[in-house]
Short mmCIF file of N, CA and C in Angstrom, two decimals:
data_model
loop_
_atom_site.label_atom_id
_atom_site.label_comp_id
_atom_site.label_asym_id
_atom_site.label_seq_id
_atom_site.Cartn_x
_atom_site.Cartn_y
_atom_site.Cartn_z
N UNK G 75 -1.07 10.97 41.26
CA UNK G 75 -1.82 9.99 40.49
C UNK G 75 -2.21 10.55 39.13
N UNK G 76 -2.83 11.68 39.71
CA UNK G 76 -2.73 12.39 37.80
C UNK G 76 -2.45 12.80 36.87
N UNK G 77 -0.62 12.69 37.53
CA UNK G 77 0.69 13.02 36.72
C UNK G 77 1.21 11.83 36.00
N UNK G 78 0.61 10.91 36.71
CA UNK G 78 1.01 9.50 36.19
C UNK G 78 0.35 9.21 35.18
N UNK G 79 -1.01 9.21 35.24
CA UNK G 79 -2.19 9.12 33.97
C UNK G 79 -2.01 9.60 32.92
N UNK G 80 -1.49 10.87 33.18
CA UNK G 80 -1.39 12.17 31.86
C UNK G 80 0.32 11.67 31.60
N UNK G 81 1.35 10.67 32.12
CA UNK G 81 2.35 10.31 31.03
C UNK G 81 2.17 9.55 30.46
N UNK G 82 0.97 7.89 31.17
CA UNK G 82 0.76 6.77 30.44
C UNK G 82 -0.12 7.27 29.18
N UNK G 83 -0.71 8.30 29.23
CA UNK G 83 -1.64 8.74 28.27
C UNK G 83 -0.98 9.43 27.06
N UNK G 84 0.15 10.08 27.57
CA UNK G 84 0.94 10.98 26.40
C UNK G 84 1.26 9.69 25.58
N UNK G 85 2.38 8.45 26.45
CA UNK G 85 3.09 7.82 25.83
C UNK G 85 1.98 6.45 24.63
N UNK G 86 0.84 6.43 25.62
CA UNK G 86 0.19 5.49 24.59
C UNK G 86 -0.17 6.64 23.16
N UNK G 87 -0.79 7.92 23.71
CA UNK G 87 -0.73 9.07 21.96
C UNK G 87 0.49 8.46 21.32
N UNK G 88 1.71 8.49 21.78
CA UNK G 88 2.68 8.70 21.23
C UNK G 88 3.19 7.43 20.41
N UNK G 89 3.19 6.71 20.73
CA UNK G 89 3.14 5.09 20.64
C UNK G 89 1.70 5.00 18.96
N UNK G 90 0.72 5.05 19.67
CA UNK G 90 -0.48 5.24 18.55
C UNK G 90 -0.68 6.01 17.27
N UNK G 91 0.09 7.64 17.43
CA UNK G 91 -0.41 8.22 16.64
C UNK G 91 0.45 8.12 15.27
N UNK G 92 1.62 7.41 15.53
CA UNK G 92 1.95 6.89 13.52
C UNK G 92 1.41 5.89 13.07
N UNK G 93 1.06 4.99 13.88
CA UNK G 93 -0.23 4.29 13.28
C UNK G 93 -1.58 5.02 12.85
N UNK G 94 -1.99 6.07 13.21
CA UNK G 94 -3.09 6.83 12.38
C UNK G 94 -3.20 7.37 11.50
N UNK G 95 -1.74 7.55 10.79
CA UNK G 95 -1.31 8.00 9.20
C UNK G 95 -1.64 7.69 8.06
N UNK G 96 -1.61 8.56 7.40
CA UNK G 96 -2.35 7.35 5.93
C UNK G 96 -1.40 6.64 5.63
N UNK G 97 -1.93 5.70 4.98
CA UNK G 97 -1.16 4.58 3.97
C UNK G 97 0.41 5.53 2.71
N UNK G 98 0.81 4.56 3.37
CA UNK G 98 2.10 4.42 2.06
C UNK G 98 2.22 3.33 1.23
N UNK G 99 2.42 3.96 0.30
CA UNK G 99 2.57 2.51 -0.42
C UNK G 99 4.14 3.07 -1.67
N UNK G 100 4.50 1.91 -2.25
CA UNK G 100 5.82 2.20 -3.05
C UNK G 100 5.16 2.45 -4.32
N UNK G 101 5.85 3.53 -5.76
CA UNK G 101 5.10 3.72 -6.73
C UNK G 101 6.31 3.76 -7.38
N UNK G 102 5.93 3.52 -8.46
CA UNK G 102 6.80 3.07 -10.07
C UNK G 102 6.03 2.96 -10.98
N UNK G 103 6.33 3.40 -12.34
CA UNK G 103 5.85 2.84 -13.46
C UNK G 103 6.53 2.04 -14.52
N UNK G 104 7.52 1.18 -14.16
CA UNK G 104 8.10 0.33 -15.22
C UNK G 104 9.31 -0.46 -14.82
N UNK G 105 9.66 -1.35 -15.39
CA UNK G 105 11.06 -1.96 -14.91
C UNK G 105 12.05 -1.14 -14.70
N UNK G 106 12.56 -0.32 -14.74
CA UNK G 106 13.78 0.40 -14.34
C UNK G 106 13.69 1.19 -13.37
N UNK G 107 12.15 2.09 -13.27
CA UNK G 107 11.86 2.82 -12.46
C UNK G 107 11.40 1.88 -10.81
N UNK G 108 11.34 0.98 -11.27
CA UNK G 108 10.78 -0.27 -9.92
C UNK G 108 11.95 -0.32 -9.44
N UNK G 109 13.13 -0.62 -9.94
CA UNK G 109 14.35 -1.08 -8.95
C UNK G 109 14.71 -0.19 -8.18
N UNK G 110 14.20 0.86 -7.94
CA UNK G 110 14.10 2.21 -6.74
C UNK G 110 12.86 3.06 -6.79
N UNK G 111 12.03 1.70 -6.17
CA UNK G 111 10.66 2.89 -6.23
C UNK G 111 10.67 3.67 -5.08
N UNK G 112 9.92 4.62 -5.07
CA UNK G 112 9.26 6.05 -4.81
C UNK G 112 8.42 5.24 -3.51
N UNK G 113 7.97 6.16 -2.23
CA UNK G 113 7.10 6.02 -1.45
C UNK G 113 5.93 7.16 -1.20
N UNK G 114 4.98 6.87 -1.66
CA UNK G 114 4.12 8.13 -1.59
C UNK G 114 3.09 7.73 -0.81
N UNK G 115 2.57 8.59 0.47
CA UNK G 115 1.40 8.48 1.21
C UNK G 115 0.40 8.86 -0.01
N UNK G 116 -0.72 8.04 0.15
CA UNK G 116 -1.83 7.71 -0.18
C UNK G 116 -2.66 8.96 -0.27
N UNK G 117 -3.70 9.75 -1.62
CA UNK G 117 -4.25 10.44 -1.49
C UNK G 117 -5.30 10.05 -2.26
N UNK G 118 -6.41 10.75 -2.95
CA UNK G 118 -7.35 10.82 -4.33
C UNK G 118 -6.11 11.26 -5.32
N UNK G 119 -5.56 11.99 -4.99
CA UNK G 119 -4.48 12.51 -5.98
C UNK G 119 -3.28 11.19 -6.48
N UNK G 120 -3.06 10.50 -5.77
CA UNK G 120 -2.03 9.66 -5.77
C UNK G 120 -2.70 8.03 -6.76
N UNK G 121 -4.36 7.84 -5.83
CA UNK G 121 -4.89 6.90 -6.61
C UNK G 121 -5.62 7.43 -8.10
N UNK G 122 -5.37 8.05 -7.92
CA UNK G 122 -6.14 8.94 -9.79
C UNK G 122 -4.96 8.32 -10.52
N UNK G 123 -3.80 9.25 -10.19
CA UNK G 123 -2.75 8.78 -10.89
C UNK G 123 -2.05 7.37 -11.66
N UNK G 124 -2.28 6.60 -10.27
CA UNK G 124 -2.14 5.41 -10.45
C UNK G 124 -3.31 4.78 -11.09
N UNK G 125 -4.33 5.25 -11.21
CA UNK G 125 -5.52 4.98 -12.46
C UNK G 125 -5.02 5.18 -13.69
N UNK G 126 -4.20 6.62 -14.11
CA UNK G 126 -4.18 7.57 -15.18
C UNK G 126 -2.92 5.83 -16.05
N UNK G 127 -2.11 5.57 -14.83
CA UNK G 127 -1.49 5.03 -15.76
C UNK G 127 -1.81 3.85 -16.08
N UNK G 128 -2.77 2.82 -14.83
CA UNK G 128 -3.66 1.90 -15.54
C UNK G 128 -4.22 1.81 -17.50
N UNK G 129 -4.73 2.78 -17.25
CA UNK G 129 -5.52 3.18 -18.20
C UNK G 129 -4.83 2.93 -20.22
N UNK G 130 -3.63 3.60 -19.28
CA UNK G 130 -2.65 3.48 -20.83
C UNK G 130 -2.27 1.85 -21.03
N UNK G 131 -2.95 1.05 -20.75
CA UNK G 131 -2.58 -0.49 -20.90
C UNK G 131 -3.77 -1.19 -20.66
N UNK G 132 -4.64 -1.07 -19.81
CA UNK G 132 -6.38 -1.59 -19.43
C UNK G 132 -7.63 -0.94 -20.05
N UNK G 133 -8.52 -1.29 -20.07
CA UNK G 133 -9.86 -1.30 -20.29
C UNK G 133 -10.13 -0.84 -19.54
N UNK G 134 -11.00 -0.10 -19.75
CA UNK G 134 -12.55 0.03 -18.23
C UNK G 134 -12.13 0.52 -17.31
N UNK G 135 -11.12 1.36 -16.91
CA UNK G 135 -10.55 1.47 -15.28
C UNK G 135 -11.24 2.56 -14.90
N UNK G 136 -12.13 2.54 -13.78
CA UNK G 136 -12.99 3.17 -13.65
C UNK G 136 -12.65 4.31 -12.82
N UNK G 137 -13.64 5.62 -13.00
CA UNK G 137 -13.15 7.07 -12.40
C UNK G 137 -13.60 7.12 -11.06
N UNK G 138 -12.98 6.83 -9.85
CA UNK G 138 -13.20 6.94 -8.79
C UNK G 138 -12.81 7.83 -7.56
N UNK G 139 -13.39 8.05 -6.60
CA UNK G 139 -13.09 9.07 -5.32
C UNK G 139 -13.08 8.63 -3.97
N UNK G 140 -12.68 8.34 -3.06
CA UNK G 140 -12.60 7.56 -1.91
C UNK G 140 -11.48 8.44 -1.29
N UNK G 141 -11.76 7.60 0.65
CA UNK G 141 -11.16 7.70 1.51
C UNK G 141 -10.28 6.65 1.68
N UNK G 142 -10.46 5.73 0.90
CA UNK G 142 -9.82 4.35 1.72
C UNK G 142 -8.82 4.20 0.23
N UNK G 143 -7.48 3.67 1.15
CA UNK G 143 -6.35 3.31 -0.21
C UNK G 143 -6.35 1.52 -0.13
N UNK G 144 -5.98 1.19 -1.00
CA UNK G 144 -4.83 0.00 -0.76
C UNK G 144 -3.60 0.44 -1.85
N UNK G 145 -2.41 -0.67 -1.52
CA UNK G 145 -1.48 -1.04 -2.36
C UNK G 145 -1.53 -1.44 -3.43
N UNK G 146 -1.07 -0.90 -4.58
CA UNK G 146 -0.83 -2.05 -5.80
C UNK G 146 0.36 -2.25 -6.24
N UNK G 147 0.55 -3.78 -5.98
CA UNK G 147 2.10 -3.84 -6.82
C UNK G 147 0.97 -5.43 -8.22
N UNK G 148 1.73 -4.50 -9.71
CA UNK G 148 1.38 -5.32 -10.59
C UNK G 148 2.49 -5.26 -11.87
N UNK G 149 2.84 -6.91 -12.30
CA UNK G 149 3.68 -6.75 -13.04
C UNK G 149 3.38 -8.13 -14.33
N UNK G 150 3.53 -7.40 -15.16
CA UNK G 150 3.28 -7.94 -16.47
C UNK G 150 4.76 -8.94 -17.68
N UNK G 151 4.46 -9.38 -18.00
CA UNK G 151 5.55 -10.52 -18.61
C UNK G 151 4.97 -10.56 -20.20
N UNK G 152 6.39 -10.91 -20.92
CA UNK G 152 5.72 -11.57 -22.42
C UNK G 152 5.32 -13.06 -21.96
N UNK G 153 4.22 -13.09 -22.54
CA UNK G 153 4.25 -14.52 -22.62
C UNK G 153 5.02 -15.69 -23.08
N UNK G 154 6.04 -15.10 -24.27
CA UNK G 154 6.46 -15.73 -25.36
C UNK G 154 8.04 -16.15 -24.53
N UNK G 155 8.30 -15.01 -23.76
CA UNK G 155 9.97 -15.27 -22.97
C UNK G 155 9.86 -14.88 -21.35
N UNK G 156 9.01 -14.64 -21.27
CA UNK G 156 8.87 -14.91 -19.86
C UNK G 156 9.64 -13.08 -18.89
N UNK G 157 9.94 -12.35 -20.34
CA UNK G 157 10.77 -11.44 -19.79
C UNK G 157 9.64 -10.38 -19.18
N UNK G 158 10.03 -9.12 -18.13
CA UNK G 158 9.39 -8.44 -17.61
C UNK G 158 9.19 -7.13 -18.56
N UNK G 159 7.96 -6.81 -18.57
CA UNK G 159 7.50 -6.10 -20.11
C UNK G 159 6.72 -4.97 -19.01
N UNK G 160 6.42 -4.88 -18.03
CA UNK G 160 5.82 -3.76 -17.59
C UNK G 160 5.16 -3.78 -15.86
N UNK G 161 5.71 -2.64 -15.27
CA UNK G 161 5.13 -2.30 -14.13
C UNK G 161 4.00 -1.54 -13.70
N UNK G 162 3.50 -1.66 -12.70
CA UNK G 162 2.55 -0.50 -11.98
C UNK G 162 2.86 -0.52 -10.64
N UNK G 163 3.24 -0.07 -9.65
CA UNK G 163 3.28 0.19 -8.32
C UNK G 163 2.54 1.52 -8.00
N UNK G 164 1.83 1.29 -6.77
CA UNK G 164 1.29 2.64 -6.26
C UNK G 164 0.10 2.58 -5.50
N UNK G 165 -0.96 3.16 -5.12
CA UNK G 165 -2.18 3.91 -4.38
C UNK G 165 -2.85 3.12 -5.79
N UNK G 166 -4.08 2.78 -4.79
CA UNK G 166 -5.81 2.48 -5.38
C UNK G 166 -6.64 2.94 -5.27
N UNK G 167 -7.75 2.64 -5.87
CA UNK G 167 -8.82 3.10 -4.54
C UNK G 167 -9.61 1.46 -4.79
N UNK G 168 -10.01 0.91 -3.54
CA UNK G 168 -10.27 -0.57 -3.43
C UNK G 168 -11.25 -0.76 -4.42
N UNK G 169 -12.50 0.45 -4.53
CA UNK G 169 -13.33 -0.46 -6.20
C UNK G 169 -13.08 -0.54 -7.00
N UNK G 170 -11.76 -0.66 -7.60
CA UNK G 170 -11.24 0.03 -8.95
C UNK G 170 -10.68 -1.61 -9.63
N UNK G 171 -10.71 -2.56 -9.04
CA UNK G 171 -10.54 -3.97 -9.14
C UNK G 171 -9.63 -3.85 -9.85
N UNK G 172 -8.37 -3.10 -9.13
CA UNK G 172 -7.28 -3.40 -10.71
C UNK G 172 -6.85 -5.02 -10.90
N UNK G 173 -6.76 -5.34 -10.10
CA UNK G 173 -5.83 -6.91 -10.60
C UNK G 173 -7.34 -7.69 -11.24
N UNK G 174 -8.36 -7.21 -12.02
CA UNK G 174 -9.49 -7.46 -12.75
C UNK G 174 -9.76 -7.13 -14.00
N UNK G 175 -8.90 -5.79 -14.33
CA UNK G 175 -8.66 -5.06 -15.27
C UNK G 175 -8.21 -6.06 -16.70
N UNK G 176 -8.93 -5.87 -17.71
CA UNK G 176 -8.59 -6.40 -18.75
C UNK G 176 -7.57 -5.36 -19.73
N UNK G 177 -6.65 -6.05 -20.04
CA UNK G 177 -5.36 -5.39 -21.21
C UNK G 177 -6.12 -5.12 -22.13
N UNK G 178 -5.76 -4.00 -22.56
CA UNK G 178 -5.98 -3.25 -24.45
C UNK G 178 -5.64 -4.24 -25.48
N UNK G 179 -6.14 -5.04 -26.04
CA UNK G 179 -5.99 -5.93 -27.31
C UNK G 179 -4.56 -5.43 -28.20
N UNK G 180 -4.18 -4.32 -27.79
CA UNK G 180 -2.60 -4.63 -28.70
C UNK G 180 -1.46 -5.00 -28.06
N UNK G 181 -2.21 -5.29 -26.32
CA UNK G 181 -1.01 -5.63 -25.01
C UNK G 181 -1.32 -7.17 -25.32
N UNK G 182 -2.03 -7.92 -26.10
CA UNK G 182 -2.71 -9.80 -25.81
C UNK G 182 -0.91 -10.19 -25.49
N UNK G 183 -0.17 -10.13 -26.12
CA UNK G 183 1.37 -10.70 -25.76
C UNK G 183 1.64 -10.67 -24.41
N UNK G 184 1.55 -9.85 -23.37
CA UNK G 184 1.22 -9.76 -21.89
C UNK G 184 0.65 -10.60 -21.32
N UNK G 185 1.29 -11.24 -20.50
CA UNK G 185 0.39 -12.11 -19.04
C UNK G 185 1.40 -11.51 -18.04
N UNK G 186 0.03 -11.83 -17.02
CA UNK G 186 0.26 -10.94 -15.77
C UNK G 186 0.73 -11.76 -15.39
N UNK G 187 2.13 -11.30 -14.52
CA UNK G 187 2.55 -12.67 -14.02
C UNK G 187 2.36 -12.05 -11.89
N UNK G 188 2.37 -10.94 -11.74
CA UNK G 188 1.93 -10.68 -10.48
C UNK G 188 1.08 -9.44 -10.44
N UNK G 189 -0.61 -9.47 -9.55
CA UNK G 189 -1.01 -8.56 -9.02
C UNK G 189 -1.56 -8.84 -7.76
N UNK G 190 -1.34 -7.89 -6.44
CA UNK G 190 -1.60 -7.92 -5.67
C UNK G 190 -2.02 -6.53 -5.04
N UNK G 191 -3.27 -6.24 -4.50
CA UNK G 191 -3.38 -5.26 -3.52
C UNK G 191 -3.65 -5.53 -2.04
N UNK G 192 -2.99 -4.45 -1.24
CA UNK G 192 -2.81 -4.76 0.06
C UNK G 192 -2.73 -3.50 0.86
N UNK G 193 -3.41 -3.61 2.49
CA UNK G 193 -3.90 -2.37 2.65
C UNK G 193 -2.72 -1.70 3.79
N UNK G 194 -1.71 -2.95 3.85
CA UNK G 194 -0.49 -1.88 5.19
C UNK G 194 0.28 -1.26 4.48
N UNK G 195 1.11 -0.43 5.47
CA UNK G 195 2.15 0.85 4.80
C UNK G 195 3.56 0.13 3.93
N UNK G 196 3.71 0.49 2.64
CA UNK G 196 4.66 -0.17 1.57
C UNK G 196 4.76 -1.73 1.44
N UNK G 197 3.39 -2.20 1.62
CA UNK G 197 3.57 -3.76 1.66
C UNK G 197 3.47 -4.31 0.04
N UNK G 198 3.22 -3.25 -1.22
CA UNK G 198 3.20 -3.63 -2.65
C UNK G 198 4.54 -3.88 -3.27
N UNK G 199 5.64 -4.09 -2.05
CA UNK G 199 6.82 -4.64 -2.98
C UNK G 199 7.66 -5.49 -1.88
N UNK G 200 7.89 -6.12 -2.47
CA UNK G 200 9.03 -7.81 -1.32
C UNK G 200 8.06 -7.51 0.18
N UNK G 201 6.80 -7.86 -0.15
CA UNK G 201 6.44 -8.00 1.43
C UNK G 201 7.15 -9.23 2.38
N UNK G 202 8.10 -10.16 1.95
CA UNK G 202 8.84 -11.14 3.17
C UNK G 202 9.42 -10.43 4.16
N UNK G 203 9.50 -10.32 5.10
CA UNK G 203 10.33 -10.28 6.16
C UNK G 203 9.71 -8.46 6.37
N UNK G 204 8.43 -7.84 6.04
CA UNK G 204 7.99 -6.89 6.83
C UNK G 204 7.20 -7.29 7.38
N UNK G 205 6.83 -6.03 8.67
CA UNK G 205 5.86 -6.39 10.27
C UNK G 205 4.74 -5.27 10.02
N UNK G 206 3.67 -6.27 9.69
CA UNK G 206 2.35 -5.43 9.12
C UNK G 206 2.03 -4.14 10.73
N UNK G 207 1.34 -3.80 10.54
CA UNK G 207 0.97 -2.71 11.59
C UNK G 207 0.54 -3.08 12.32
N UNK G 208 -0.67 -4.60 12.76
CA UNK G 208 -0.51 -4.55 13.56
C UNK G 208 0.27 -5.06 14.59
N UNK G 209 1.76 -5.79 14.68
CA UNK G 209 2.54 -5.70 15.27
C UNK G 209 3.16 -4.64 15.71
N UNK G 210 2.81 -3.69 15.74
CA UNK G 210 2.41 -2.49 16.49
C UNK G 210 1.68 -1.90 17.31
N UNK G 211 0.36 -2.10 16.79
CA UNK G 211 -0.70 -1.80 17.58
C UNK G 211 -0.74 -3.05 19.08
N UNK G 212 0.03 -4.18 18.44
CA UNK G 212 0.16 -5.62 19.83
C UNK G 212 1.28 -4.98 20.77
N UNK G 213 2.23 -4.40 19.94
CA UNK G 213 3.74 -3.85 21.06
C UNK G 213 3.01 -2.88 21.74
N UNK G 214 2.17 -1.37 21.16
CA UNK G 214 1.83 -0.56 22.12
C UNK G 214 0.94 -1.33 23.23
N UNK G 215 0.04 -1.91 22.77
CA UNK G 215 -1.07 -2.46 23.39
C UNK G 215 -0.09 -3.10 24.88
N UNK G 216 0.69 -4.13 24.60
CA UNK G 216 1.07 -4.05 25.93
C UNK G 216 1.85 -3.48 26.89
N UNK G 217 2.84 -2.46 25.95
CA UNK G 217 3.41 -1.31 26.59
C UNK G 217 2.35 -0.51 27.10
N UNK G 218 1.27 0.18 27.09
CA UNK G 218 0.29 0.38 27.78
C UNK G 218 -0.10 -0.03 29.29
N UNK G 219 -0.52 -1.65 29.00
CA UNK G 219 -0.93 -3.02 29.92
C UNK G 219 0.49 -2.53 30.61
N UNK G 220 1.65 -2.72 30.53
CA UNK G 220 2.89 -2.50 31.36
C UNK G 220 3.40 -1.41 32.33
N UNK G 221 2.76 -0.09 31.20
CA UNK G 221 2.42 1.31 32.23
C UNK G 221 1.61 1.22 33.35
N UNK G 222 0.39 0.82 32.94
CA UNK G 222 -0.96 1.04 33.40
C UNK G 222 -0.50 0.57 35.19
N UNK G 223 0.17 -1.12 34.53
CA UNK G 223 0.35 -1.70 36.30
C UNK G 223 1.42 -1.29 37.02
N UNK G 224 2.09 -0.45 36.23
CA UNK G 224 3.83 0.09 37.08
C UNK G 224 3.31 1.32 38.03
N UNK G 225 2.17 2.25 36.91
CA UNK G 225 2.08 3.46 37.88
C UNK G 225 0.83 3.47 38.12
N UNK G 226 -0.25 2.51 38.32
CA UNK G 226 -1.43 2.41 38.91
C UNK G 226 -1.37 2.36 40.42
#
C-alpha cells in the first residue's frame, strides 16, 4: 500500500512540477526581430530590460522590482499607412502599466495598434490555438483522481 502511494505521489510531483516554473514569455524588439522571437523565462533581469526598452519610446516607465511576471506583446503602427513601425515583446512586472504608457512626443505619428499583457507561459504572441496551463493542472488533476482509484 505504501509503494503504491509513494508512485501516485512521484507521478502527481511529476505531472505538477513544470507547472511550478516561472513564466516564459516570447521577446523581441522590432519587426524583423518578432518574426523569430526569442523565449526567455521571466526574471527582474528580463523585466528591467523589457522596461530599458520601453523607455526609449514612452514616458514615465517606472523603476520596478517584483516576483510576479506577466507577458507583453505590444505593437505600434503609423497612423498615416497603417504600416508596422515598432515592436516590444517580453517580461513585465504587472505595475509597470505598460499598455498605459504614453509615447515620447516625437513618436505622436504612432498608434498602438496592439497591447496586451498576459500571465501564461509564451501567450504574448498568436495566442489562438494555445492551451493555457491550466489545462494542465485539469489533465493532472484527474490523472491523479484515476491513480488514486486504480491503486487505492
Amino acid at each position: 500500500m505504501c509503494s503504491k502511494l509513494l508512485v501516485v505521489c512521484a507521478l502527481i510531483a511529476f505531472v505538477c512540477l513544470p507547472l511550478a516554473n516561472s513564466l516564459t514569455c516570447y521577446t523581441c524588439t522590432g519587426p524583423a526581430d518578432c518574426k523569430n522571437p526569442r523565449t526567455h523565462t521571466c526574471s527582474d533581469a528580463t523585466a528591467n530590460l523589457t522596461s530599458n526598452y520601453l523607455r526609449v519610446h514612452h514616458q514615465f516607465v517606472p523603476e520596478l522590482k517584483s516576483t510576479s511576471y506577466n507577458c507583453l506583446g505590444l505593437d505600434y503602427i503609423y497612423a498615416t499607412n497603417n504600416s508596422v513601425v515598432h515592436k516590444v515583446y517580453g517580461c513585465v512586472h504587472p505595475n509597470a502599466q505598460a499598455c498605459s504608457l504614453y509615447l515620447k512626443p516625437e513618436y505622436s505619428s504612432w498608434r498602438k495598434s496592439k497591447c496586451n499583457t498576459c500571465s501564461g507561459n509564451n501567450c504574448n504572441k498568436s495566442p489562438a490555438g494555445k492551451m493555457s496551463s491550466s489545462v494542465f493542472t485539469i489533465a493532472a488533476t484527474a490523472l491523479a483522481v484515476m491513480l488514486s482509484k486504480i491503486y487505492a
